[in-house]
Coordinates of C-alpha atoms and ligand atoms in Angstrom, one line a residue:
X1 CA 109.3 73.3 84.6
X2 CA 110.7 71.2 87.3
X3 CA 109.8 70.8 90.9
X4 CA 112.1 69.2 93.5
X5 CA 113.4 69.9 96.9
X6 CA 117.1 70.5 96.0
X7 CA 117.3 74.3 95.3
X8 CA 121.1 74.1 94.8
X9 CA 120.6 72.3 91.5
X10 CA 118.3 74.9 90.0
X11 CA 118.8 78.4 91.2
X12 CA 117.3 81.0 90.8
X13 CA 113.9 79.6 91.5
X14 CA 110.4 80.4 92.6
X15 CA 109.4 79.0 95.9
X16 CA 105.8 77.7 95.9
X17 CA 104.6 77.3 99.5
X18 CA 101.5 75.2 100.1
X19 CA 99.2 75.9 103.1
X20 CA 96.1 74.1 102.0
X21 CA 92.7 75.6 101.3
X22 CA 90.0 74.9 98.7
X23 CA 92.7 75.1 96.0
X24 CA 94.0 71.9 97.5
X25 CA 90.5 70.6 98.3
X26 CA 88.6 67.5 97.0
X27 CA 84.9 67.1 96.7
X28 CA 83.3 63.7 97.2
X29 CA 81.0 64.2 94.3
X30 CA 82.5 67.1 92.3
X31 CA 80.0 66.9 89.4
X32 CA 76.9 67.1 91.5
X33 CA 77.9 69.1 94.6
X34 CA 81.3 70.8 94.2
X35 CA 80.7 73.0 97.3
X36 CA 80.6 69.9 99.5
X37 CA 84.3 69.2 99.8
X38 CA 87.2 69.0 102.2
X39 CA 89.9 71.7 102.0
X40 CA 93.6 70.9 102.2
X41 CA 93.7 67.4 100.7
X42 CA 96.3 67.7 97.9
X43 CA 100.0 68.6 98.3
X44 CA 101.2 71.7 96.5
X45 CA 103.5 69.6 94.4
X46 CA 100.4 67.8 93.0
X47 CA 98.8 71.2 92.2
X48 CA 101.9 72.1 90.3
X49 CA 102.0 68.8 88.4
X50 CA 98.4 69.4 87.3
X51 CA 99.4 72.6 85.5
X52 CA 102.9 71.5 84.5
X53 CA 102.3 71.7 80.8
X54 CA 101.2 75.3 80.9
X55 CA 104.1 76.6 83.0
X56 CA 106.8 78.3 80.9
X57 CA 109.8 76.0 80.5
X58 CA 112.3 78.5 81.9
X59 CA 110.6 78.8 85.3
X60 CA 112.3 76.8 88.0
X61 CA 110.0 75.9 90.8
X62 CA 110.7 74.5 94.3
X63 CA 107.7 73.5 96.4
X64 CA 107.4 73.5 100.2
X65 CA 104.4 72.2 102.1
X66 CA 104.2 74.2 105.3
X67 CA 100.7 73.0 106.3
X68 CA 97.6 71.6 104.6
X69 CA 94.7 73.0 106.5
X70 CA 91.3 74.5 106.0
X71 CA 92.3 78.2 106.6
X72 CA 89.4 78.6 109.1
X73 CA 91.8 76.9 111.4
X74 CA 94.7 79.3 110.8
X75 CA 96.8 79.7 113.9
X76 CA 99.2 82.4 115.1
X77 CA 101.9 79.7 115.3
X78 CA 101.4 79.0 111.6
X79 CA 101.6 82.7 110.8
X80 CA 104.9 82.9 112.7
X81 CA 106.3 79.9 110.8
X82 CA 105.1 81.3 107.4
X83 CA 106.4 84.8 108.2
X84 CA 109.9 83.5 109.2
X85 CA 110.0 81.2 106.1
X86 CA 109.0 84.0 103.7
X87 CA 111.5 86.4 105.2
X88 CA 114.3 83.9 105.1
X89 CA 113.5 82.9 101.5
X90 CA 113.3 86.6 100.4
X91 CA 116.8 87.0 101.8
X92 CA 118.0 84.0 99.9
X93 CA 119.6 85.3 96.6
X94 CA 118.6 82.0 94.9
X95 CA 114.9 82.7 95.4
X96 CA 113.4 84.9 92.7
X97 CA 109.9 85.2 94.2
X98 CA 107.4 83.3 96.3
X99 CA 103.9 82.0 95.6
X100 CA 101.7 80.9 98.5
X101 CA 98.6 78.7 98.0
X102 CA 96.2 79.5 100.8
X103 CA 92.5 79.0 101.8
X104 CA 90.5 82.1 100.9
X105 CA 88.6 82.3 104.2
X106 CA 91.5 83.8 106.2
X107 CA 93.8 84.9 103.3
X108 CA 92.9 88.4 104.5
X109 CA 94.7 88.0 107.7
X110 CA 97.7 86.3 106.1
X111 CA 97.9 88.9 103.4
X112 CA 97.9 91.7 105.9
X113 CA 100.4 90.0 108.2
X114 CA 102.9 89.3 105.4
X115 CA 102.6 92.9 104.1
X116 CA 103.3 94.2 107.6
X117 CA 106.2 92.0 108.4
X118 CA 108.1 91.8 105.1
X119 CA 106.4 94.2 102.6
X120 CA 109.3 96.6 102.8
X121 CA 111.9 93.9 102.5
X122 CA 110.2 92.5 99.4
X123 CA 110.1 96.0 97.9
X124 CA 113.7 96.7 98.7
X125 CA 114.8 93.4 97.1
X126 CA 112.5 93.9 94.1
X127 CA 110.9 90.5 94.8
X128 CA 107.2 89.5 94.9
X129 CA 105.3 87.4 97.3
X130 CA 102.0 86.3 95.8
X131 CA 99.1 84.8 97.5
X132 CA 96.5 82.8 95.7
X133 CA 93.8 80.2 96.3
X134 CA 90.5 79.0 94.8
X135 CA 86.8 79.1 95.5
X136 CA 86.2 75.6 94.0
X137 CA 88.0 72.4 95.0
X138 CA 90.7 70.9 92.7
X139 CA 88.4 68.2 91.2
X140 CA 85.4 70.4 90.5
X141 CA 84.6 70.7 86.7
X142 CA 84.9 74.5 86.8
X143 CA 87.9 74.5 89.3
X144 CA 89.4 78.0 89.4
X145 CA 92.6 76.9 91.2
X146 CA 94.7 75.9 88.2
X147 CA 94.3 79.2 86.4
X148 CA 94.8 81.2 89.7
X149 CA 98.0 79.3 90.3
X150 CA 99.3 79.9 86.8
X151 CA 98.4 83.6 87.0
X152 CA 100.2 83.8 90.4
X153 CA 103.3 82.2 88.8
X154 CA 103.0 84.7 85.9
X155 CA 102.8 87.6 88.2
X156 CA 105.6 86.5 90.5
X157 CA 107.9 86.1 87.5
X158 CA 106.8 89.1 85.3
X159 CA 109.6 91.6 84.5
X160 CA 110.5 94.1 87.3
X161 CA 109.5 97.0 85.0
X162 CA 105.9 95.8 85.2
X163 CA 105.7 96.3 88.9
X164 CA 107.8 96.8 92.0
X165 CA 108.5 94.1 94.6
X166 CA 105.9 93.7 97.4
X167 CA 103.2 91.4 98.7
X168 CA 100.3 90.7 96.3
X169 CA 97.3 88.5 95.8
X170 CA 96.0 87.1 92.5
X171 CA 92.5 85.8 92.0
X172 CA 90.2 85.6 89.0
X173 CA 92.6 87.3 86.6
X174 CA 93.2 90.3 88.9
X175 CA 96.0 91.4 91.2
X176 CA 95.8 93.5 94.3
X177 CA 98.0 94.5 97.2
X178 CA 97.7 91.7 99.8
X179 CA 97.1 94.3 102.5
X180 CA 93.8 95.2 100.8
X181 CA 92.3 91.6 100.8
X182 CA 89.0 90.9 102.4
X183 CA 86.7 88.1 101.5
X184 CA 83.4 89.7 100.6
X185 CA 81.3 86.9 99.2
X186 CA 80.7 83.3 100.1
X187 CA 81.1 81.9 96.6
X188 CA 82.1 84.5 93.9
X189 CA 85.4 83.6 92.1
X190 CA 86.8 87.1 93.0
X191 CA 85.5 87.0 96.6
X192 CA 88.8 87.8 98.3
X193 CA 89.5 90.9 96.3
X194 CA 86.0 92.0 95.6
X195 CA 86.4 95.3 97.5
X196 CA 90.2 95.8 96.9
X197 CA 91.6 98.3 94.5
X198 CA 93.0 95.9 91.9
X199 CA 94.2 95.6 88.3
X200 CA 93.7 93.1 85.5
X201 CA 96.8 90.9 85.3
X202 CA 97.4 91.3 81.6
X203 CA 96.9 95.0 81.4
X204 CA 98.3 96.8 84.4
X205 CA 96.0 99.6 85.3
X206 CA 98.1 102.8 85.6
X207 CA 96.1 104.3 88.5
X208 CA 96.5 101.0 90.4
X209 CA 100.2 101.2 89.8
X210 CA 100.4 104.7 91.1
X211 CA 98.4 103.7 94.2
X212 CA 100.8 100.8 94.7
X213 CA 103.8 103.1 94.5
X214 CA 102.3 105.7 96.9
X215 CA 101.4 103.0 99.4
X216 CA 104.9 101.5 99.2
X217 CA 106.5 104.9 99.6
X218 CA 104.4 105.8 102.6
X219 CA 104.6 102.5 104.5
X220 CA 107.1 102.4 107.3
X221 CA 109.5 99.8 108.4
X222 CA 108.5 96.2 108.6
X223 CA 107.1 95.0 111.9
X224 CA 108.8 92.3 113.9
X225 CA 107.2 88.8 113.9
X226 CA 106.2 87.8 117.5
X227 CA 108.9 85.5 118.9
X228 CA 106.6 83.9 121.5
X229 CA 102.9 83.8 122.0
X230 CA 101.0 86.6 120.2
X231 CA 99.1 89.2 122.3
X232 CA 95.5 88.1 122.9
X233 CA 93.2 90.3 120.9
X234 CA 89.5 89.6 120.3
X235 CA 86.9 91.1 117.9
X236 CA 83.5 92.1 119.4
X237 CA 80.6 93.1 117.2
X238 CA 78.3 95.9 118.3
X239 CA 74.6 95.1 117.5
X240 CA 71.1 95.7 118.5
X241 CA 70.6 94.5 122.1
X242 CA 74.3 94.4 122.8
X243 CA 75.2 93.6 126.4
X244 CA 78.2 94.4 128.5
X245 CA 78.8 90.9 129.8
X246 CA 80.8 89.6 126.9
X247 CA 83.1 92.6 127.1
X248 CA 83.4 92.3 130.9
X249 CA 84.2 88.6 130.7
X250 CA 87.1 89.3 128.3
X251 CA 88.4 92.0 130.5
X252 CA 88.3 89.7 133.5
X253 CA 90.0 87.0 131.6
X254 CA 93.0 89.2 130.7
X255 CA 92.4 90.1 127.1
X256 CA 95.1 92.5 125.9
X257 CA 93.3 94.1 123.0
X258 CA 89.9 94.6 121.6
X259 CA 88.7 95.3 118.1
X260 CA 85.2 96.8 118.3
X261 CA 83.4 96.0 115.0
X262 CA 81.0 98.9 115.4
X263 CA 77.9 99.9 113.5
X264 CA 78.2 102.4 110.5
X265 CA 81.2 104.6 111.0
X266 CA 82.3 102.4 114.0
X267 CA 79.6 103.3 116.5
X268 CA 79.4 101.2 119.7
X269 CA 76.3 100.4 121.7
X270 CA 75.9 102.5 124.8
X271 CA 75.6 99.3 126.9
X272 CA 79.4 99.0 126.4
X273 CA 80.4 102.4 127.5
X274 CA 81.0 101.8 131.2
X275 CA 83.0 98.6 130.5
X276 CA 85.1 100.4 127.9
X277 CA 86.2 102.9 130.7
X278 CA 87.3 99.8 132.6
X279 CA 89.3 98.6 129.6
X280 CA 91.1 101.9 129.7
X281 CA 91.8 101.5 133.4
X282 CA 93.1 97.9 132.8
X283 CA 95.4 99.1 130.0
X284 CA 93.6 97.1 127.3
X285 CA 94.2 98.4 123.8
X286 CA 91.0 99.2 122.0
X287 CA 90.5 99.8 118.2
X288 CA 87.2 100.9 116.6
X289 CA 86.4 99.3 113.2
X290 CA 83.2 99.0 111.3
X291 CA 81.1 95.9 110.9
X292 CA 79.8 97.2 107.5
X293 CA 82.6 95.5 105.6
X294 CA 83.7 98.4 103.5
X295 CA 84.7 102.1 103.8
X296 CA 86.8 104.0 106.3
X297 CA 86.5 104.6 110.1
X298 CA 88.0 108.0 110.6
X299 CA 89.5 109.1 114.0
X300 CA 87.1 111.5 115.8
X301 CA 86.0 112.7 119.2
X302 CA 84.5 109.3 120.0
X303 CA 88.1 107.9 120.1
X304 CA 89.0 110.4 122.9
X305 CA 85.9 109.5 124.9
X306 CA 86.5 105.8 124.5
X307 CA 90.3 106.0 124.7
X308 CA 90.6 104.0 121.5
X309 CA 92.0 104.5 118.0
X310 CA 90.1 104.0 114.8
X311 CA 91.0 101.4 112.2
X312 CA 91.0 103.6 109.1
X313 CA 90.5 101.4 106.0
X314 CA 91.2 98.2 107.9
X315 CA 88.5 95.6 108.3
X316 CA 88.2 94.0 111.8
X317 CA 90.3 90.9 110.9
X318 CA 93.1 93.0 109.5
X319 CA 92.9 95.5 112.4
X320 CA 93.2 92.6 114.8
X321 CA 96.5 91.4 113.1
X322 CA 97.7 95.1 113.1
X323 CA 96.9 95.5 116.8
X324 CA 98.6 92.2 117.7
X325 CA 101.8 93.2 115.8
X326 CA 101.6 96.7 117.4
X327 CA 101.3 95.3 120.9
X328 CA 104.1 92.9 120.4
X329 CA 106.4 95.6 119.0
X330 CA 105.6 98.0 121.9
X331 CA 106.5 95.3 124.4
X332 CA 110.0 95.0 122.8
X333 CA 110.6 98.7 122.2
X334 CA 109.4 100.7 125.1
X335 CA 110.3 104.0 123.5
X336 CA 107.1 103.8 121.4
X337 CA 103.5 103.0 122.3
X338 CA 101.2 100.5 120.6
X339 CA 99.4 103.4 119.1
X340 CA 102.6 104.6 117.4
X341 CA 103.2 101.1 116.0
X342 CA 99.6 100.7 115.0
X343 CA 99.7 104.0 113.1
X344 CA 102.9 102.9 111.4
X345 CA 101.2 99.9 109.8
X346 CA 97.8 101.4 109.2
X347 CA 98.1 105.1 108.2
X348 CA 98.6 105.0 104.5
X349 CA 97.4 107.2 101.7
X350 CA 93.9 106.4 100.6
X351 CA 93.4 105.8 96.8
X352 CA 90.1 104.2 95.8
Ligands
SIN401 C1 89.7 77.6 103.3 O1 89.8 78.8 103.5 O2 90.7 76.9 103.5 C2 88.5 77.0 102.7 C3 87.8 78.0 101.8 C4 88.6 78.4 100.6 O3 89.8 78.2 100.4 O4 87.9 79.1 99.7

């Protein structure tokens, strides 16, 4: 394998984009306390060098460091930069596929964002975009990053008959659609895809493959990437003793959208009801999700009463990205509403 920054010398190649995260993290005392570390310390080129010997010789790699952050600090500006870089690279005939090393804390948002803005493009071109990361820092004795990175390289370059193009995530020997990611555990190696329909990498699960094809067939056009500032959308969790003040403050400050992480099937506390009527009057977009962390929030009569839509299978963080993209698209194309765009990204067949 070779990594350098002159793609002209070695096309076609796999682009490996580094964003930071634990996979690039270093612990001060890795033997004794591997969980006490700083994320985003090593460059992606160094991560590739560490696994160089295990990378098949015919794979040509080019690395690009877009950021080196702890993904808790992920910004909308960085998502815009990443989205534009990935789309441009997909359209480059020399790029065979793209691997992205990312912190696991917000890989859920990035996975959903990339699926929404270039999932169709990747599918059309038959190319894969693969997110990966790690739960332990690079210098921990049991570091999971090297194997995850090798698996991601394996998946991005595996023959097209194995699987169509699209946006995927690879962790702990398994692959899932990036739109299904949601970190469900603080420390388990498979935390980001614990609740996602997924398949072992070496033995593609046929039911997963049919789900993948059905989701790809049903998903609409790619959404535009916001050109300027993203719409302001906040997540509010309903809970015992909820008060209206937090909601009212956001409405007064000009929030454009709200994700209500409701109880159970997406129920909201009655203390919010009057303020939610105000949200409707002010034209604030409202989506009802569930704080439970799994399952579906179906549309029902509550949506009519609250003038909101339900998030379906989307967790609150994913619903937030979907609403931001929908609000942005509706500003540019006045023939459709944000609800139309939201439905375009979120209403997909359910296979679990
Ligand atoms: C991060 O998200 O950057 C830190 C945590 C992780 O990668 O697991």
